[in-house]
Structure formats: structure tokens, C-alpha cells
Tab-separated table of C-alpha atoms and ligand atoms in Angstrom:
chain	number	residue	atom	x	y	z
L	1	UNK	CA	88.439	93.358	96.236
L	2	UNK	CA	89.862	95.782	93.695
L	3	UNK	CA	87.839	98.552	92.142
L	4	UNK	CA	89.324	99.740	88.868
L	5	UNK	CA	88.110	103.243	88.010
L	6	UNK	CA	87.510	104.414	84.457
L	7	UNK	CA	90.381	106.405	83.002
L	8	UNK	CA	89.612	110.092	83.324
L	9	UNK	CA	87.002	109.621	86.061
L	10	UNK	CA	86.595	112.551	88.443
L	11	UNK	CA	87.993	112.966	91.941
L	12	UNK	CA	84.375	113.066	93.114
L	13	UNK	CA	83.750	109.639	91.594
L	14	UNK	CA	86.790	108.284	93.478
L	15	UNK	CA	85.834	109.788	96.809
L	16	UNK	CA	82.238	108.549	96.436
L	17	UNK	CA	83.466	105.013	95.944
L	18	UNK	CA	85.793	105.301	98.942
L	19	UNK	CA	82.925	106.640	101.078
L	20	UNK	CA	80.655	103.842	99.912
L	21	UNK	CA	83.068	101.012	100.714
L	22	UNK	CA	84.022	102.550	104.064
L	23	UNK	CA	80.314	102.674	104.955
L	24	UNK	CA	80.216	98.966	104.143
L	25	UNK	CA	83.029	98.297	106.619
L	26	UNK	CA	86.069	98.103	104.334
L	27	UNK	CA	89.398	99.930	104.468
L	28	UNK	CA	90.197	101.803	101.253
L	29	UNK	CA	93.690	101.937	99.730
L	30	UNK	CA	94.091	104.068	96.632
L	31	UNK	CA	96.679	103.474	93.928
L	32	UNK	CA	96.886	106.036	91.112
L	33	UNK	CA	98.404	104.455	88.059
L	34	UNK	CA	99.203	106.061	84.720
L	35	UNK	CA	95.953	104.780	83.161
L	36	UNK	CA	93.632	103.941	85.978
L	37	UNK	CA	93.071	104.624	89.626
L	38	UNK	CA	92.599	101.390	91.550
L	39	UNK	CA	90.926	101.294	94.953
L	40	UNK	CA	91.715	98.308	97.127
L	41	UNK	CA	88.826	97.443	99.451
L	42	UNK	CA	90.308	95.425	102.270
L	43	UNK	CA	88.072	93.733	104.809
L	44	UNK	CA	86.182	90.606	105.479
L	45	UNK	CA	82.636	91.917	105.053
L	46	UNK	CA	80.378	90.456	102.391
L	47	UNK	CA	79.261	92.787	99.695
L	48	UNK	CA	77.423	92.406	96.379
L	49	UNK	CA	79.986	93.639	93.873
L	50	UNK	CA	77.238	94.855	91.553
L	51	UNK	CA	76.456	97.584	94.114
L	52	UNK	CA	79.892	98.991	93.468
L	53	UNK	CA	79.850	98.405	89.693
L	54	UNK	CA	76.837	100.691	89.540
L	55	UNK	CA	78.639	103.654	91.062
L	56	UNK	CA	79.704	106.441	88.718
L	57	UNK	CA	83.211	106.128	87.286
L	58	UNK	CA	83.709	102.468	88.157
L	59	UNK	CA	85.164	100.382	85.302
L	60	UNK	CA	85.233	96.992	86.953
L	61	UNK	CA	85.316	95.257	90.308
L	62	UNK	CA	87.666	92.335	90.738
L	63	UNK	CA	87.465	89.914	93.612
L	64	UNK	CA	90.915	88.814	94.637
L	65	UNK	CA	91.218	85.275	95.777
L	66	UNK	CA	94.977	85.460	96.316
L	67	UNK	CA	95.967	86.178	99.916
L	68	UNK	CA	97.972	89.286	99.054
L	69	UNK	CA	96.170	92.351	97.871
L	70	UNK	CA	98.103	95.588	98.377
L	71	UNK	CA	101.417	94.008	97.436
L	72	UNK	CA	99.897	92.545	94.313
L	73	UNK	CA	100.426	93.839	90.775
L	74	UNK	CA	96.686	93.679	90.254
L	75	UNK	CA	96.329	96.454	92.831
L	76	UNK	CA	99.247	98.411	91.435
L	77	UNK	CA	100.446	97.375	87.947
L	78	UNK	CA	103.434	99.756	87.864
L	79	UNK	CA	106.626	98.971	89.780
L	80	UNK	CA	106.936	100.708	93.117
L	81	UNK	CA	110.112	102.751	93.217
L	82	UNK	CA	111.526	103.406	96.678
L	83	UNK	CA	113.932	106.315	96.637
L	84	UNK	CA	116.376	107.128	99.446
L	85	UNK	CA	119.143	109.751	99.233
L	86	UNK	CA	118.841	109.795	95.418
L	87	UNK	CA	119.139	105.979	95.178
L	88	UNK	CA	116.204	104.227	93.568
L	89	UNK	CA	115.094	100.663	94.051
L	90	UNK	CA	112.709	99.298	91.401
L	91	UNK	CA	111.407	100.346	88.006
L	92	UNK	CA	114.658	99.552	86.190
L	93	UNK	CA	116.834	101.098	88.913
L	94	UNK	CA	119.224	99.049	91.009
L	95	UNK	CA	120.044	100.403	94.454
L	96	UNK	CA	123.257	99.646	96.301
L	97	UNK	CA	123.560	99.376	100.099
L	98	UNK	CA	126.926	98.483	101.661
L	99	UNK	CA	128.659	98.583	104.986
L	100	UNK	CA	129.759	96.454	107.905
L	101	UNK	CA	127.649	93.798	109.556
L	102	UNK	CA	127.741	95.637	112.868
L	103	UNK	CA	128.625	99.029	114.198
L	104	UNK	CA	131.696	98.431	116.362
L	105	UNK	CA	133.146	101.924	116.889
L	106	UNK	CA	133.081	105.351	115.256
L	107	UNK	CA	136.542	104.777	113.794
L	108	UNK	CA	135.467	101.501	112.179
L	109	UNK	CA	132.224	102.839	110.645
L	110	UNK	CA	133.988	106.046	109.575
L	111	UNK	CA	136.711	104.080	107.780
L	112	UNK	CA	134.100	101.969	105.971
L	113	UNK	CA	131.900	104.944	105.116
L	114	UNK	CA	134.798	107.026	103.829
L	115	UNK	CA	135.849	104.275	101.401
L	116	UNK	CA	132.309	103.399	100.312
L	117	UNK	CA	131.329	107.002	99.718
L	118	UNK	CA	134.398	107.427	97.524
L	119	UNK	CA	133.165	104.488	95.445
L	120	UNK	CA	129.754	106.166	94.982
L	121	UNK	CA	127.762	104.238	97.614
L	122	UNK	CA	125.040	106.453	99.077
L	123	UNK	CA	123.403	104.109	101.589
L	124	UNK	CA	125.399	102.717	104.490
L	125	UNK	CA	124.377	99.597	106.398
L	126	UNK	CA	125.365	98.633	109.944
L	127	UNK	CA	123.646	96.747	112.744
L	128	UNK	CA	123.310	98.333	116.161
L	129	UNK	CA	120.925	95.770	117.600
L	130	UNK	CA	122.172	92.376	116.480
L	131	UNK	CA	120.052	89.214	116.444
L	132	UNK	CA	122.717	86.672	117.353
L	133	UNK	CA	122.222	82.941	117.618
L	134	UNK	CA	124.240	82.857	120.828
L	135	UNK	CA	123.574	85.182	123.753
L	136	UNK	CA	127.360	85.240	124.319
L	137	UNK	CA	128.117	86.752	120.885
L	138	UNK	CA	128.472	90.505	120.374
L	139	UNK	CA	124.960	91.922	120.683
L	140	UNK	CA	125.600	95.348	119.119
L	141	UNK	CA	126.094	98.814	120.624
L	142	UNK	CA	122.370	99.663	120.740
L	143	UNK	CA	121.462	103.347	120.612
L	144	UNK	CA	125.124	104.324	120.726
L	145	UNK	CA	125.559	102.294	117.532
L	146	UNK	CA	122.772	104.145	115.786
L	147	UNK	CA	124.324	107.461	116.765
L	148	UNK	CA	127.695	106.378	115.400
L	149	UNK	CA	126.139	105.177	112.163
L	150	UNK	CA	124.267	108.473	111.726
L	151	UNK	CA	127.337	110.591	112.481
L	152	UNK	CA	129.550	108.710	110.041
L	153	UNK	CA	126.887	108.716	107.340
L	154	UNK	CA	126.227	112.468	107.702
L	155	UNK	CA	129.927	113.143	107.348
L	156	UNK	CA	129.855	111.553	103.869
L	157	UNK	CA	126.304	112.523	102.849
L	158	UNK	CA	125.065	108.955	103.095
L	159	UNK	CA	121.741	107.540	104.223
L	160	UNK	CA	121.649	104.587	106.648
L	161	UNK	CA	119.859	101.327	107.137
L	162	UNK	CA	119.867	99.327	110.355
L	163	UNK	CA	117.871	96.490	111.863
L	164	UNK	CA	115.044	97.045	114.326
L	165	UNK	CA	114.255	94.163	116.671
L	166	UNK	CA	111.437	95.388	118.841
L	167	UNK	CA	108.464	97.730	118.742
L	168	UNK	CA	109.832	99.931	121.519
L	169	UNK	CA	112.944	100.655	119.442
L	170	UNK	CA	110.942	102.273	116.626
L	171	UNK	CA	111.196	105.866	117.996
L	172	UNK	CA	114.999	105.558	118.003
L	173	UNK	CA	114.971	104.332	114.447
L	174	UNK	CA	112.744	107.208	113.347
L	175	UNK	CA	115.355	109.543	114.759
L	176	UNK	CA	118.549	108.015	113.338
L	177	UNK	CA	117.736	105.692	110.431
L	178	UNK	CA	116.526	106.232	106.858
L	179	UNK	CA	115.563	102.666	105.931
L	180	UNK	CA	114.392	100.423	108.765
L	181	UNK	CA	115.472	96.836	108.304
L	182	UNK	CA	113.415	93.912	109.552
L	183	UNK	CA	115.742	90.943	109.784
L	184	UNK	CA	115.095	87.369	108.731
L	185	UNK	CA	114.339	86.343	112.288
L	186	UNK	CA	111.636	88.966	112.678
L	187	UNK	CA	109.943	88.581	109.285
L	188	UNK	CA	106.896	87.120	111.007
L	189	UNK	CA	106.930	89.306	114.103
L	190	UNK	CA	103.458	90.518	113.180
L	191	UNK	CA	103.102	93.097	115.928
L	192	UNK	CA	106.388	94.694	114.838
L	193	UNK	CA	105.189	94.667	111.204
L	194	UNK	CA	101.887	96.275	112.148
L	195	UNK	CA	103.708	99.030	114.013
L	196	UNK	CA	106.010	99.616	111.025
L	197	UNK	CA	102.886	99.951	108.881
L	198	UNK	CA	101.928	102.995	110.917
L	199	UNK	CA	105.127	104.946	110.138
L	200	UNK	CA	106.195	106.548	106.869
L	201	UNK	CA	109.778	105.432	106.459
L	202	UNK	CA	110.964	102.799	103.965
L	203	UNK	CA	111.154	99.286	105.357
L	204	UNK	CA	113.666	96.693	104.172
L	205	UNK	CA	111.939	93.379	104.829
L	206	UNK	CA	114.211	90.339	104.733
L	207	UNK	CA	112.942	86.902	103.937
L	208	UNK	CA	112.827	84.541	106.913
L	209	UNK	CA	115.224	81.612	107.142
L	210	UNK	CA	112.503	79.142	106.357
L	211	UNK	CA	109.870	81.391	104.881
L	212	UNK	CA	108.124	80.810	101.606
L	213	UNK	CA	107.790	83.600	99.085
L	214	UNK	CA	104.097	83.760	99.864
L	215	UNK	CA	104.867	84.276	103.544
L	216	UNK	CA	107.343	87.056	102.672
L	217	UNK	CA	104.660	88.786	100.615
L	218	UNK	CA	102.083	88.356	103.389
L	219	UNK	CA	104.512	90.007	105.824
L	220	UNK	CA	104.844	92.932	103.365
L	221	UNK	CA	101.036	92.994	103.226
L	222	UNK	CA	100.999	93.591	107.029
L	223	UNK	CA	103.183	96.701	106.579
L	224	UNK	CA	101.253	97.979	103.581
L	225	UNK	CA	97.863	97.465	105.158
L	226	UNK	CA	98.874	99.951	107.834
L	227	UNK	CA	99.394	102.495	105.072
L	228	UNK	CA	103.170	102.350	104.668
L	229	UNK	CA	103.742	101.818	100.951
L	230	UNK	CA	107.541	101.949	100.961
L	231	UNK	CA	108.579	98.353	101.314
L	232	UNK	CA	111.712	96.827	99.828
L	233	UNK	CA	111.823	93.035	99.923
L	234	UNK	CA	115.113	91.198	100.378
L	235	UNK	CA	116.070	87.683	99.410
L	236	UNK	CA	118.824	86.674	101.839
L	237	UNK	CA	118.979	82.922	101.358
L	238	UNK	CA	116.932	80.178	102.944
L	239	UNK	CA	117.810	77.174	105.023
L	240	UNK	CA	118.176	73.967	103.029
L	241	UNK	CA	120.065	70.686	103.478
L	242	UNK	CA	123.103	72.297	101.811
L	243	UNK	CA	125.958	73.217	104.129
L	244	UNK	CA	128.669	74.404	101.743
L	245	UNK	CA	127.164	77.859	101.986
L	246	UNK	CA	125.619	79.536	105.040
L	247	UNK	CA	122.183	79.553	103.348
L	248	UNK	CA	120.936	78.744	99.884
L	249	UNK	CA	120.391	81.853	97.775
L	250	UNK	CA	117.021	81.480	96.086
L	251	UNK	CA	117.478	83.727	93.055
L	252	UNK	CA	114.283	82.463	91.531
L	253	UNK	CA	112.470	84.507	94.193
L	254	UNK	CA	113.320	87.599	92.136
L	255	UNK	CA	111.286	86.817	89.000
L	256	UNK	CA	108.616	85.055	91.076
L	257	UNK	CA	108.099	88.137	93.260
L	258	UNK	CA	108.333	90.537	90.349
L	259	UNK	CA	105.517	88.797	88.522
L	260	UNK	CA	103.172	88.825	91.506
L	261	UNK	CA	104.173	92.067	93.176
L	262	UNK	CA	105.026	95.663	92.281
L	263	UNK	CA	107.458	95.917	95.230
L	264	UNK	CA	111.201	96.077	94.617
L	265	UNK	CA	113.208	93.011	95.654
L	266	UNK	CA	116.906	93.194	96.465
L	267	UNK	CA	119.443	90.481	97.246
L	268	UNK	CA	121.815	90.016	100.165
L	269	UNK	CA	124.698	87.909	98.785
L	270	UNK	CA	126.608	88.169	102.095
L	271	UNK	CA	124.238	86.418	104.472
L	272	UNK	CA	123.030	84.031	101.800
L	273	UNK	CA	126.487	82.618	101.042
L	274	UNK	CA	128.382	83.438	104.231
L	275	UNK	CA	131.647	83.356	102.261
L	276	UNK	CA	133.574	86.328	100.928
L	277	UNK	CA	134.637	84.653	97.681
L	278	UNK	CA	131.016	83.756	96.823
L	279	UNK	CA	129.715	87.311	97.202
L	280	UNK	CA	130.891	88.662	93.836
L	281	UNK	CA	129.567	85.818	91.670
L	282	UNK	CA	126.187	85.780	93.413
L	283	UNK	CA	125.894	89.563	93.229
L	284	UNK	CA	126.385	89.391	89.504
L	285	UNK	CA	123.900	86.546	89.220
L	286	UNK	CA	121.370	88.600	91.214
L	287	UNK	CA	121.693	91.574	88.883
L	288	UNK	CA	121.423	89.307	85.866
L	289	UNK	CA	118.275	87.773	87.331
L	290	UNK	CA	116.656	91.196	87.667
L	291	UNK	CA	117.299	92.214	91.282
L	292	UNK	CA	116.302	95.777	92.129
L	293	UNK	CA	119.248	96.205	94.417
L	294	UNK	CA	121.905	94.649	96.599
L	295	UNK	CA	122.912	94.868	100.236
L	296	UNK	CA	126.545	93.844	100.708
L	297	UNK	CA	128.683	93.559	103.822
L	298	UNK	CA	131.987	95.418	103.565
L	299	UNK	CA	134.486	95.862	106.424
L	300	UNK	CA	137.675	97.906	106.619
L	301	UNK	CA	139.354	95.081	108.486
L	302	UNK	CA	137.369	91.817	108.094
L	303	UNK	CA	139.964	89.811	110.077
L	304	UNK	CA	139.152	91.764	113.232
L	305	UNK	CA	135.397	92.187	112.627
L	306	UNK	CA	133.212	91.389	115.644
L	307	UNK	CA	130.647	89.781	113.390
L	308	UNK	CA	130.554	88.154	109.953
L	309	UNK	CA	134.123	88.990	108.945
L	310	UNK	CA	134.337	85.857	106.793
L	311	UNK	CA	131.600	87.100	104.488
L	312	UNK	CA	132.641	90.748	104.440
L	313	UNK	CA	134.401	92.136	101.391
L	314	UNK	CA	137.530	94.236	101.614
L	315	UNK	CA	136.727	97.765	100.460
L	316	UNK	CA	138.872	97.418	97.323
L	317	UNK	CA	137.147	94.128	96.440
L	318	UNK	CA	133.797	95.852	96.758
L	319	UNK	CA	134.953	98.704	94.506
L	320	UNK	CA	135.969	96.233	91.797
L	321	UNK	CA	132.652	94.398	92.113
L	322	UNK	CA	130.570	97.592	91.993
L	323	UNK	CA	132.366	98.618	88.776
L	324	UNK	CA	131.639	95.248	87.202
L	325	UNK	CA	128.004	95.312	88.350
L	326	UNK	CA	127.442	98.687	86.731
L	327	UNK	CA	128.728	97.336	83.416
L	328	UNK	CA	126.489	94.298	83.775
L	329	UNK	CA	123.440	96.430	84.563
L	330	UNK	CA	124.038	98.369	81.355
L	331	UNK	CA	123.793	95.194	79.322
L	332	UNK	CA	120.267	94.567	80.592
L	333	UNK	CA	119.222	98.214	80.259
L	334	UNK	CA	119.193	98.921	83.945
L	335	UNK	CA	121.322	101.203	86.026
L	336	UNK	CA	122.644	101.794	89.503
F	401	PEP	C1	121.831	91.641	108.746
F	401	PEP	O1	121.581	92.055	107.600
F	401	PEP	O2	122.563	92.271	109.537
F	401	PEP	C2	121.248	90.350	109.183
F	401	PEP	C3	121.332	89.957	110.442
F	401	PEP	O3	120.678	89.648	108.211
F	401	PEP	P1	119.534	88.550	108.245
F	401	PEP	O4	118.404	89.133	109.058
F	401	PEP	O5	119.185	88.360	106.817
F	401	PEP	O6	120.145	87.329	108.858
F	402	MN	MN1	125.977	90.123	109.126
């Protein structure tokens, strides 16, 4: 249920409403928009909405029948902008994240970070805990990997994102990482999502391999219902019958999500295509379709990469692409 307050209502009016709905057994989530304050009452109790309509300062009470509430634009009409290290995702801003698939060594991450920073990238990616299909594949360096990522990023004034796989890793991520990534395979790890709702760091939530857009939004709802409002969604391709690409990039998820939700949605052209030569065209398509950002795999030596070399761009290729993307963004009145 959403309670839209009258514009110019007092803080007392707002706190009275919050007190009232809490007494009735609901959780209250407040969103202050430019015009109106909206209070989301989340809970399964039954309440006569007229009791709320009668409270001072209440404009209207809307029952939401859609399953998502806090992620919905009805709750928060304005775009959520997530800002990290001066990079904004959402609200007409396109954020760029780039870096290797996995952290392999300090020298490797340092070489990538040095190049990327010189191209103007301010958020570095790199997996330390890797969700691999085979238990015999490189599993990542673990905490050592996070330390390496942090050290290299600090050297070039970059922020970092890396993937968390388990609840007990969260303290490590709070220490070393600026944006905590939830990978496709953990999109519906509900206990992990609940725990990430309790913290106050941005979460990059990737769409599951076979997840619907509604399921992606419901997973974001788990994080937001814990009170963490900084969620960036990521379309990373879904599994279809097509095998020419690693996954099928569902670009229509961008406008679909943007209509329903205020959360930013970015695109991962690397994991969605799995092929280096497909990364540039799909990145451009993503920007043209309205993506709020991109996360792109770049490796200083893709031939020797321990993971996903075939889909990793050479640094110079990335630089060329980033330049073209900036020009493209300009055309649609957006900017990196
Ligand atoms: C990644 O970004 O490193 C990754 C494993 O991606 P996904 O979870 O989308 O497969
Ligand atoms: Mn990868």
C-alpha cells in the first residue's frame, strides 16, 4: 500500500502516518520526491484504507496489486541515481565499469587498472570468488583477490566491484569493495539478498540465467525491503535455444524495467555474448536502448586470461569503444 502525502504537508503529518501504520503491523518506507512524500506500507495485515485517508496530510492511499512495491515507480516516481566515486548510474547518467573477469595477480590487475584509469574509467571490476560451472576451473583468489583489487584501484583512484557468493563473505566485502555484485547464479539466493538489504553499500544485482524480469525485480525488492535503497540492476543475457552467443542479450529488459521501476539498469555485453567481437556492437545497442550503464570485461592479455579471455576486450579496443559510446550518449542527451 502506498500513502501519497499532500505536497507541503508537515514532518509531523508524515511521522504520524508512519506511527499509525507501524501500530497496525506494517513496515514503513519513506520516499521523498520533488512533489510528494510517499510512504510505502509493507506487510500482509488487513487494514481499512479509509482509516489512513482520514489522517492529516494524506492525499491518497493506493493499494498495490503488483508484487513489487519498493522497486516500483509508483513508490518512487523519480529515477534512483546510484553514485560511486563520482560515477552516476541512472537519471540520464550512464556509468562505466570495466576490468578483468577475475583477479589473477597484482601485476595483472595493476596493468588493467592503469590502462583503464588512463581512459577515464573510475570503477574497476574483478572477481575474487568465482562461480564456475566446473569445480576444476579457476575458483578465484578469495580474500587475497579482494586485497589485490583494492590495492590496484587505490593506486589509480578507482572504486571496485566484485562478486559476493555467500553471506559469511559480506564482512570482507564491506572492507574492500565499493559495489557488491550478486551474480546471475545467486540472483535468487534469498538469504544472501536479505543480508545485503541490511547493509548500506550499493548492490549490483545481475539477472539470473533463466530469470524473468519480474523475478529480477522481486530479488531487488528483497534487498530494498531490508532498507538498502542502492540497487543497480544488470541485464547479462538469458539462456535461450540460441547457441551462437553464450547467452541471449535481452535488451528489451531495459525499457521494460525503466517503465516499472525507478532503479537503474545496466548491461553486461561480455557475459551476454561471450565473444569479444560482439561486445562493441551490443554495448552501443545497450546505450541506444537507454541503459544506465555498462560493465565490460577488459584484460591486459586476454590470450593468457584464467577466465573468459575470449570475451575480454584488449585495452585499446575498450578505449576506442568508450570514445564511441560517449559520442552516442550525446546524441540521446545522456552522458557518461
Ligand atoms: C561476472 O560478472 O563475473 C559473472 C560471473 O557474471 P554473471 O554472474 O552474470 O555470470
Ligand atoms: Mn567473466
